[in-house]
mmCIF file with all atom_site columns, C-alpha atoms and ligand atoms in Angstrom:
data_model
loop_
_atom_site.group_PDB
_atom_site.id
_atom_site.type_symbol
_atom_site.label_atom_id
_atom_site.label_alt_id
_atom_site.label_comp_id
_atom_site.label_asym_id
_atom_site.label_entity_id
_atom_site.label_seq_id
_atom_site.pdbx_PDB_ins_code
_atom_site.Cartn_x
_atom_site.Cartn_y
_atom_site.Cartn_z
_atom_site.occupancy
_atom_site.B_iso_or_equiv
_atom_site.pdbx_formal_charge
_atom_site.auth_seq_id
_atom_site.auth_comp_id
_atom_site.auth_asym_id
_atom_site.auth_atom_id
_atom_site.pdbx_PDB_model_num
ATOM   1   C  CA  . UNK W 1 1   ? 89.331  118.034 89.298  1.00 65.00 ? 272 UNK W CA  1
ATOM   2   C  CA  . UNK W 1 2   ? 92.544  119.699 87.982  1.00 76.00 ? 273 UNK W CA  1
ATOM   3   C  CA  . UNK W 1 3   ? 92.576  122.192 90.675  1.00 83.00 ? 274 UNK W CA  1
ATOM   4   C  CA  . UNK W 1 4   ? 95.617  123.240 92.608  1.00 83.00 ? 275 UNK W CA  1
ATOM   5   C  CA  . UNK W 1 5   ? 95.516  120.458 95.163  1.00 86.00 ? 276 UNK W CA  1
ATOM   6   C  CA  . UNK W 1 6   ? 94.277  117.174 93.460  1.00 90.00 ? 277 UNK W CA  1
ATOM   7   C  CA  . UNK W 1 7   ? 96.873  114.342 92.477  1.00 92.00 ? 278 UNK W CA  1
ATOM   8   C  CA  . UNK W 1 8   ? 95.556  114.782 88.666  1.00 94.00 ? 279 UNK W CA  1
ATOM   9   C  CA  . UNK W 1 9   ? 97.087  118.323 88.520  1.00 94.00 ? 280 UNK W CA  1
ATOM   10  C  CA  . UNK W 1 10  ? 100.478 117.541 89.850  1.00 94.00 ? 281 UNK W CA  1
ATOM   11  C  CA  . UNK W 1 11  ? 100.429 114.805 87.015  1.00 95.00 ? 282 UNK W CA  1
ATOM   12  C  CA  . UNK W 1 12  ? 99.672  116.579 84.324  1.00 94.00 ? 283 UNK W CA  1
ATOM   13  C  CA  . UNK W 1 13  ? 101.435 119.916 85.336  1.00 94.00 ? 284 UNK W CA  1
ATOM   14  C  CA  . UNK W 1 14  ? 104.547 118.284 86.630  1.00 94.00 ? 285 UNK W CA  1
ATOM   15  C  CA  . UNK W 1 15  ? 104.572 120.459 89.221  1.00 94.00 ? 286 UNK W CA  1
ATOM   16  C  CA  . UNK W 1 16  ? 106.296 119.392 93.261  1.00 94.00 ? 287 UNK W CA  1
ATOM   17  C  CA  . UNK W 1 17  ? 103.278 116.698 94.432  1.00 94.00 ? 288 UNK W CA  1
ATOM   18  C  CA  . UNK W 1 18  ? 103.695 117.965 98.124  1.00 94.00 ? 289 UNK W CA  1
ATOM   19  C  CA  . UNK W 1 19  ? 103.170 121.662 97.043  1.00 93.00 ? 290 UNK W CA  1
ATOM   20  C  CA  . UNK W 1 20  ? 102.132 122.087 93.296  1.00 93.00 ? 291 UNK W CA  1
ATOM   21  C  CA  . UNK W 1 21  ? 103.841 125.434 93.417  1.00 92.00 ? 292 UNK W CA  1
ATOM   22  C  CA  . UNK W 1 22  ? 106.613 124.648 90.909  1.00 93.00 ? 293 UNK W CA  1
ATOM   23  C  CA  . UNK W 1 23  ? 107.373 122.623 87.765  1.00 94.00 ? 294 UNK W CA  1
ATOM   24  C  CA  . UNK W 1 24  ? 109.820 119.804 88.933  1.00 95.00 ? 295 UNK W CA  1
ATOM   25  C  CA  . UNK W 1 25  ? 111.166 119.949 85.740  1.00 94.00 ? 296 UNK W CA  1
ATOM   26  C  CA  . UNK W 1 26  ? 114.128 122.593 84.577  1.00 91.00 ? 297 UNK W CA  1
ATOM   27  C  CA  . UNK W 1 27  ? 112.337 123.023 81.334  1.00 92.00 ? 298 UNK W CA  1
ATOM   28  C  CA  . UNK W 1 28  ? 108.702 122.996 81.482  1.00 91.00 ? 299 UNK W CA  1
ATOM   29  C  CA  . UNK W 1 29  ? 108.595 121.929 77.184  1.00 93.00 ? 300 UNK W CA  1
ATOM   30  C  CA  . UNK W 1 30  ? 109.376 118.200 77.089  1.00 93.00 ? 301 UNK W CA  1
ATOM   31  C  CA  . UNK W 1 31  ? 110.624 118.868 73.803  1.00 94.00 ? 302 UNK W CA  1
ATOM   32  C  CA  . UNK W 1 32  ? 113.390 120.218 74.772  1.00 93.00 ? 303 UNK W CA  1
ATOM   33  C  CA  . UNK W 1 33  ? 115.341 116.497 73.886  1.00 91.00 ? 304 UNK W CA  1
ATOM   34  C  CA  . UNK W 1 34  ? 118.278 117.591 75.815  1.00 92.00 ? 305 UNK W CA  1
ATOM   35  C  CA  . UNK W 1 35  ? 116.718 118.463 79.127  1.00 91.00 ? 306 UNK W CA  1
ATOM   36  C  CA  . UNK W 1 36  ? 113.472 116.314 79.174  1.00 89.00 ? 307 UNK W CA  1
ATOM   37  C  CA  . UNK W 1 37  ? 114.318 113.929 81.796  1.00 88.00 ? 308 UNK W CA  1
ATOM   38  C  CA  . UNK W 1 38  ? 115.958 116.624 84.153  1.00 92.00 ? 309 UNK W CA  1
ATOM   39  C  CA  . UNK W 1 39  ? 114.580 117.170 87.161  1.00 93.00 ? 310 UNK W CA  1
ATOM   40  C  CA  . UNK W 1 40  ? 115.385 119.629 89.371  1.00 94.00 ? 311 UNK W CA  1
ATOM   41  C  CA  . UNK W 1 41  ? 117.414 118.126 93.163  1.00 94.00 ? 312 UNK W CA  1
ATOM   42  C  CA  . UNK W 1 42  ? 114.593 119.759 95.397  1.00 93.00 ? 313 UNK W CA  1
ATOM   43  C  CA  . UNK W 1 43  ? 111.549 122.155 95.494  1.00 94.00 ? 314 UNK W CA  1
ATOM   44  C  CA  . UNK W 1 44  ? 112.589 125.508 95.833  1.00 93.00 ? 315 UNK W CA  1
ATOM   45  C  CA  . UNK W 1 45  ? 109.073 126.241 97.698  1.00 92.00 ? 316 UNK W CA  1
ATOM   46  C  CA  . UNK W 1 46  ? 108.923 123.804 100.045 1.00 92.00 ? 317 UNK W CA  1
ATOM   47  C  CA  . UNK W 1 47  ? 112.168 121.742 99.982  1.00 92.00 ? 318 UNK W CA  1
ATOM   48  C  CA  . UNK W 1 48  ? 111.073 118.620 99.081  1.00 93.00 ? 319 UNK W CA  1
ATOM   49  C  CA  . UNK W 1 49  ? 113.914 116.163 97.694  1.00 95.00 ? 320 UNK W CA  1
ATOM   50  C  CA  . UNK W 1 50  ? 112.025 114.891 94.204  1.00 94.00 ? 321 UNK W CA  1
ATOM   51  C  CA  . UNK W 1 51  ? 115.043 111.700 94.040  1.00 93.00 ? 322 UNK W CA  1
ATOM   52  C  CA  . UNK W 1 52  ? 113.764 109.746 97.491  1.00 92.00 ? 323 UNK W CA  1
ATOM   53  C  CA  . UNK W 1 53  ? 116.209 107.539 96.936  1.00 93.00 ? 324 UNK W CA  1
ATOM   54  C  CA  . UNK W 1 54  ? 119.122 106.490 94.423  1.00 91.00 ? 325 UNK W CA  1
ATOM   55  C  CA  . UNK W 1 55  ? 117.786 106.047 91.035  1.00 91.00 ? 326 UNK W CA  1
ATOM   56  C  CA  . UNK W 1 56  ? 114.086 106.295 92.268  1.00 94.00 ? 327 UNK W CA  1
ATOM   57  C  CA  . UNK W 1 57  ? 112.791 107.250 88.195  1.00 94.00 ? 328 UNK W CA  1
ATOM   58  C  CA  . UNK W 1 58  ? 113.819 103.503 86.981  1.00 94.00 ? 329 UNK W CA  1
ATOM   59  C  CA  . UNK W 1 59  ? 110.520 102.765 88.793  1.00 94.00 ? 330 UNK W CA  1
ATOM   60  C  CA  . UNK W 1 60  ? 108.772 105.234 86.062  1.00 95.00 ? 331 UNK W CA  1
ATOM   61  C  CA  . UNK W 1 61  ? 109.591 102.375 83.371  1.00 95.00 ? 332 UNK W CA  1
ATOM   62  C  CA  . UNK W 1 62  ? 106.405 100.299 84.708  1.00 96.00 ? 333 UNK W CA  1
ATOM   63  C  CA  . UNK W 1 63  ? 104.438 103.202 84.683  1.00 97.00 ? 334 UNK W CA  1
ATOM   64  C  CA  . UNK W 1 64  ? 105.253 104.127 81.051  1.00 97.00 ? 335 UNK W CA  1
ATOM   65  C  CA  . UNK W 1 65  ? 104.934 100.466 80.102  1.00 97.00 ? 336 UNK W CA  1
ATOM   66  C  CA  . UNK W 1 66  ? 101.247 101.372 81.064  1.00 97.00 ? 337 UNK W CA  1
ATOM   67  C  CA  . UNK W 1 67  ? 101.235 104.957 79.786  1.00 97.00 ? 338 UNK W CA  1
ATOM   68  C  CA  . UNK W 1 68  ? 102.620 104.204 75.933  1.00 97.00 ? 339 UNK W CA  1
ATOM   69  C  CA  . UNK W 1 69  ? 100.400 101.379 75.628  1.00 98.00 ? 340 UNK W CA  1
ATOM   70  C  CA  . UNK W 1 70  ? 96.960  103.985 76.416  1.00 97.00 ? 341 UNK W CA  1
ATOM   71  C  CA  . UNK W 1 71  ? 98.595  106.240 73.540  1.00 97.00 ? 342 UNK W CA  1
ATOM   72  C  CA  . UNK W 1 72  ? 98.987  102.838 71.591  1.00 97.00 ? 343 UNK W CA  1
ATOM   73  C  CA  . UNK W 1 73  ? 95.373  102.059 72.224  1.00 98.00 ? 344 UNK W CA  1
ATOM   74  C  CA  . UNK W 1 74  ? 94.158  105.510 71.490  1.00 97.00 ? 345 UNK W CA  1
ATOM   75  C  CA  . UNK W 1 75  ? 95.974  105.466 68.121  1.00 97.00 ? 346 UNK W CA  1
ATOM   76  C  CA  . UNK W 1 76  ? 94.797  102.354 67.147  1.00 97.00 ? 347 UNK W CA  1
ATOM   77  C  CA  . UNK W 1 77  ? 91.159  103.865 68.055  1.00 97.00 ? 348 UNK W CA  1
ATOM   78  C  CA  . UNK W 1 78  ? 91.117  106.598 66.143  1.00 97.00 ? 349 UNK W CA  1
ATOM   79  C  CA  . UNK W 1 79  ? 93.293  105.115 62.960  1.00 97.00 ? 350 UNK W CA  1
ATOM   80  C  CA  . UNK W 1 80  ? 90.976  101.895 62.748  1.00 96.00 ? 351 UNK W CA  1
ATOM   81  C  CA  . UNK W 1 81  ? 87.477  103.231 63.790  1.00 96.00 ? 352 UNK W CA  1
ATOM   82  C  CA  . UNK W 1 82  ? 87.895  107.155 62.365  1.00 96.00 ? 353 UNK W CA  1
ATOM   83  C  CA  . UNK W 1 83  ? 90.343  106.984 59.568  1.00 96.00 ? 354 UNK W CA  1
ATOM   84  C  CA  . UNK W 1 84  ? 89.360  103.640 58.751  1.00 96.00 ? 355 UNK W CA  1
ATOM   85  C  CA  . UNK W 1 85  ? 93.173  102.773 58.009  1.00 95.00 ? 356 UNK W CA  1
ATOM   86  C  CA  . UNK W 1 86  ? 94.521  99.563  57.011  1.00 96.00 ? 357 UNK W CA  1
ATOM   87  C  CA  . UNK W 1 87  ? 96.436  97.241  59.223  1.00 96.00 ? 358 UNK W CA  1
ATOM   88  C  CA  . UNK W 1 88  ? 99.514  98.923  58.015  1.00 97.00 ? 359 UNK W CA  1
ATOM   89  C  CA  . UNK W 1 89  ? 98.097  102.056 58.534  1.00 96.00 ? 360 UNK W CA  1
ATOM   90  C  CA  . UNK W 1 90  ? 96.957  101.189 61.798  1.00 97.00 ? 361 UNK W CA  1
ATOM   91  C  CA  . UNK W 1 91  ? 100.636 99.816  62.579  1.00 97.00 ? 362 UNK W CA  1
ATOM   92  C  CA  . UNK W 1 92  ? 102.442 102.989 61.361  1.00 97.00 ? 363 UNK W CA  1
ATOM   93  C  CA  . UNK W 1 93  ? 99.927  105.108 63.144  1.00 97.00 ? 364 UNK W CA  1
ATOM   94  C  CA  . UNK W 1 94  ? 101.022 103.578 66.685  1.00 97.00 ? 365 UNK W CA  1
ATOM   95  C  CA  . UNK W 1 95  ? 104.680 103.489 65.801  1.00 98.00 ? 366 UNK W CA  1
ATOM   96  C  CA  . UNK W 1 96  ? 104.226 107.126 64.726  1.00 98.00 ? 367 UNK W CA  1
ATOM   97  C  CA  . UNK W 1 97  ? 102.253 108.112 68.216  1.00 97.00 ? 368 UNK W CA  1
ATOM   98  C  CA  . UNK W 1 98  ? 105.028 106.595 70.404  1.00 97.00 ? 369 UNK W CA  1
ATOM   99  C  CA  . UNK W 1 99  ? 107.562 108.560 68.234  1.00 97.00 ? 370 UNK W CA  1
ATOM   100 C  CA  . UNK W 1 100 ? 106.171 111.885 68.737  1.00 97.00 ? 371 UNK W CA  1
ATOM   101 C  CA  . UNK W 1 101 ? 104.510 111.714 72.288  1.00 97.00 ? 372 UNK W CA  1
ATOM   102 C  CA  . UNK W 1 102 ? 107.764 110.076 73.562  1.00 96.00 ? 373 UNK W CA  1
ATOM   103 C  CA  . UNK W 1 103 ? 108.743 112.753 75.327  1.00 96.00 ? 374 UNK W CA  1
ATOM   104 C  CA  . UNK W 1 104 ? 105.418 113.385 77.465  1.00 96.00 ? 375 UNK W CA  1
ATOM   105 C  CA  . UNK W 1 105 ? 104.975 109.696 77.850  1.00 97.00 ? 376 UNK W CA  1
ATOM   106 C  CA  . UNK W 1 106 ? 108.440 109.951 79.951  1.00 96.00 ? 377 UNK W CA  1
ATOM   107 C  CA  . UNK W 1 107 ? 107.404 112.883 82.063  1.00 95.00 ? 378 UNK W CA  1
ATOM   108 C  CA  . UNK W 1 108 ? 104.094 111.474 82.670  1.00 96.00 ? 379 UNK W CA  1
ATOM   109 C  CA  . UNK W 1 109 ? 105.356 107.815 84.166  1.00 97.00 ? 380 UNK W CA  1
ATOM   110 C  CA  . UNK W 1 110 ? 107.665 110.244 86.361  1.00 96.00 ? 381 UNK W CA  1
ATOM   111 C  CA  . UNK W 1 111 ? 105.077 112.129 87.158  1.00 96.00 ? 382 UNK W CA  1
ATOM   112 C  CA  . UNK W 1 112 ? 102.512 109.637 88.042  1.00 97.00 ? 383 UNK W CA  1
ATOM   113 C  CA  . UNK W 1 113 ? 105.389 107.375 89.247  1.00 96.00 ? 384 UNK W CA  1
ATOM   114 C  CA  . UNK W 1 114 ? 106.171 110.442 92.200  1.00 96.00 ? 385 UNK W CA  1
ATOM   115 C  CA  . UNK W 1 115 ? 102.740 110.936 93.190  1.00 96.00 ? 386 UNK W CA  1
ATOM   116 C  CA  . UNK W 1 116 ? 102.171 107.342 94.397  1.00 96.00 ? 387 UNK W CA  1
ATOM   117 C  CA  . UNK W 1 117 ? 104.939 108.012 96.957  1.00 95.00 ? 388 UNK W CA  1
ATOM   118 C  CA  . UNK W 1 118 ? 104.255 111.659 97.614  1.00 95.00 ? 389 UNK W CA  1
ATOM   119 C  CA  . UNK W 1 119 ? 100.956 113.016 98.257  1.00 94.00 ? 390 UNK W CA  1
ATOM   120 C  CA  . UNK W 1 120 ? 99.877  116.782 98.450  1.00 93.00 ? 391 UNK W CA  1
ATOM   121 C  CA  . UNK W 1 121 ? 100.606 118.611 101.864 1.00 90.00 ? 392 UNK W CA  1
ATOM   122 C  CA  . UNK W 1 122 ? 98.333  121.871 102.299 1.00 88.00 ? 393 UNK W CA  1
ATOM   123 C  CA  . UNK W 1 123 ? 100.350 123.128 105.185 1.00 88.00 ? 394 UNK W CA  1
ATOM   124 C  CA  . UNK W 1 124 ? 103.331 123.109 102.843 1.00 85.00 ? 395 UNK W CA  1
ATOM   125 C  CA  . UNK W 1 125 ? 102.048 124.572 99.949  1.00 83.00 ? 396 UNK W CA  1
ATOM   126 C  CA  . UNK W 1 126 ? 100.684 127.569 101.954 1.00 83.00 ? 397 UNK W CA  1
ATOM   127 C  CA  . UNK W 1 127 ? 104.221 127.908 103.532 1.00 72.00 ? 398 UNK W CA  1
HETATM 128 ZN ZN1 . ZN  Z 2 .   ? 107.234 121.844 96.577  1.00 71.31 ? 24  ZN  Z ZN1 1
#
């Protein structure tokens, strides 16, 4: 499932969706502040342009509309139902999630935002 290959491992990788050889990213840590929405103008592998058109990312906003509120969901899970926290607790706990995993939430809307437009290419990635 998270092989070289499958949609699921560009996405959580960040690597080029045509070819997975390569992170798309210039800095593979996301908590790097500075660099953590910079993505590289093209695949060095196989030469795909990541930016299909001008200002392609905004799209990623939907997607991490959808993203922050699973992280939302799993911190209210595991605050409410594990730690048994109060509704403040409960409130600080999501606050404090979407804090901290801000960074990966971004990359993963961008990530999951290129794949639905670019899909894996076998030919390419064996180039
Ligand atoms: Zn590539």
């Amino acid at each position: 499932m998270f092989k070289k290959g499958s949609k699921l491992y560009s996405i959580l990788t960040g690597s080029c969706p045509k070819c997975h050889q390569e992170s798309m990213y210039g800095n593979k840590n996301p908590y790097h502040l500075s660099e953590v929405l910079h993505i590289n103008e093209k695949c060095s592998h196989c030469d795909t342009k990541y930016r299909i058109e001008p200002s392609f990312f905004y799209g990623a906003m939907y997607v991490s509309y959808g993203v922050g509120i699973a992280f939302a969901v799993a911190a209210f899970v595991i605050s409410h139902f594990v730690f048994k926290a109060s509704v403040h607790g409960v409130f600080i706990s999501i606050v404090v999630t979407l804090v901290i995993f801000a960074p990966i939430i971004m990359r993963l809307s961008r990530n999951i935002w290129i794949n639905i437009f670019m899909h894996y290419d076998k030919d390419l990635s064996e180039k």
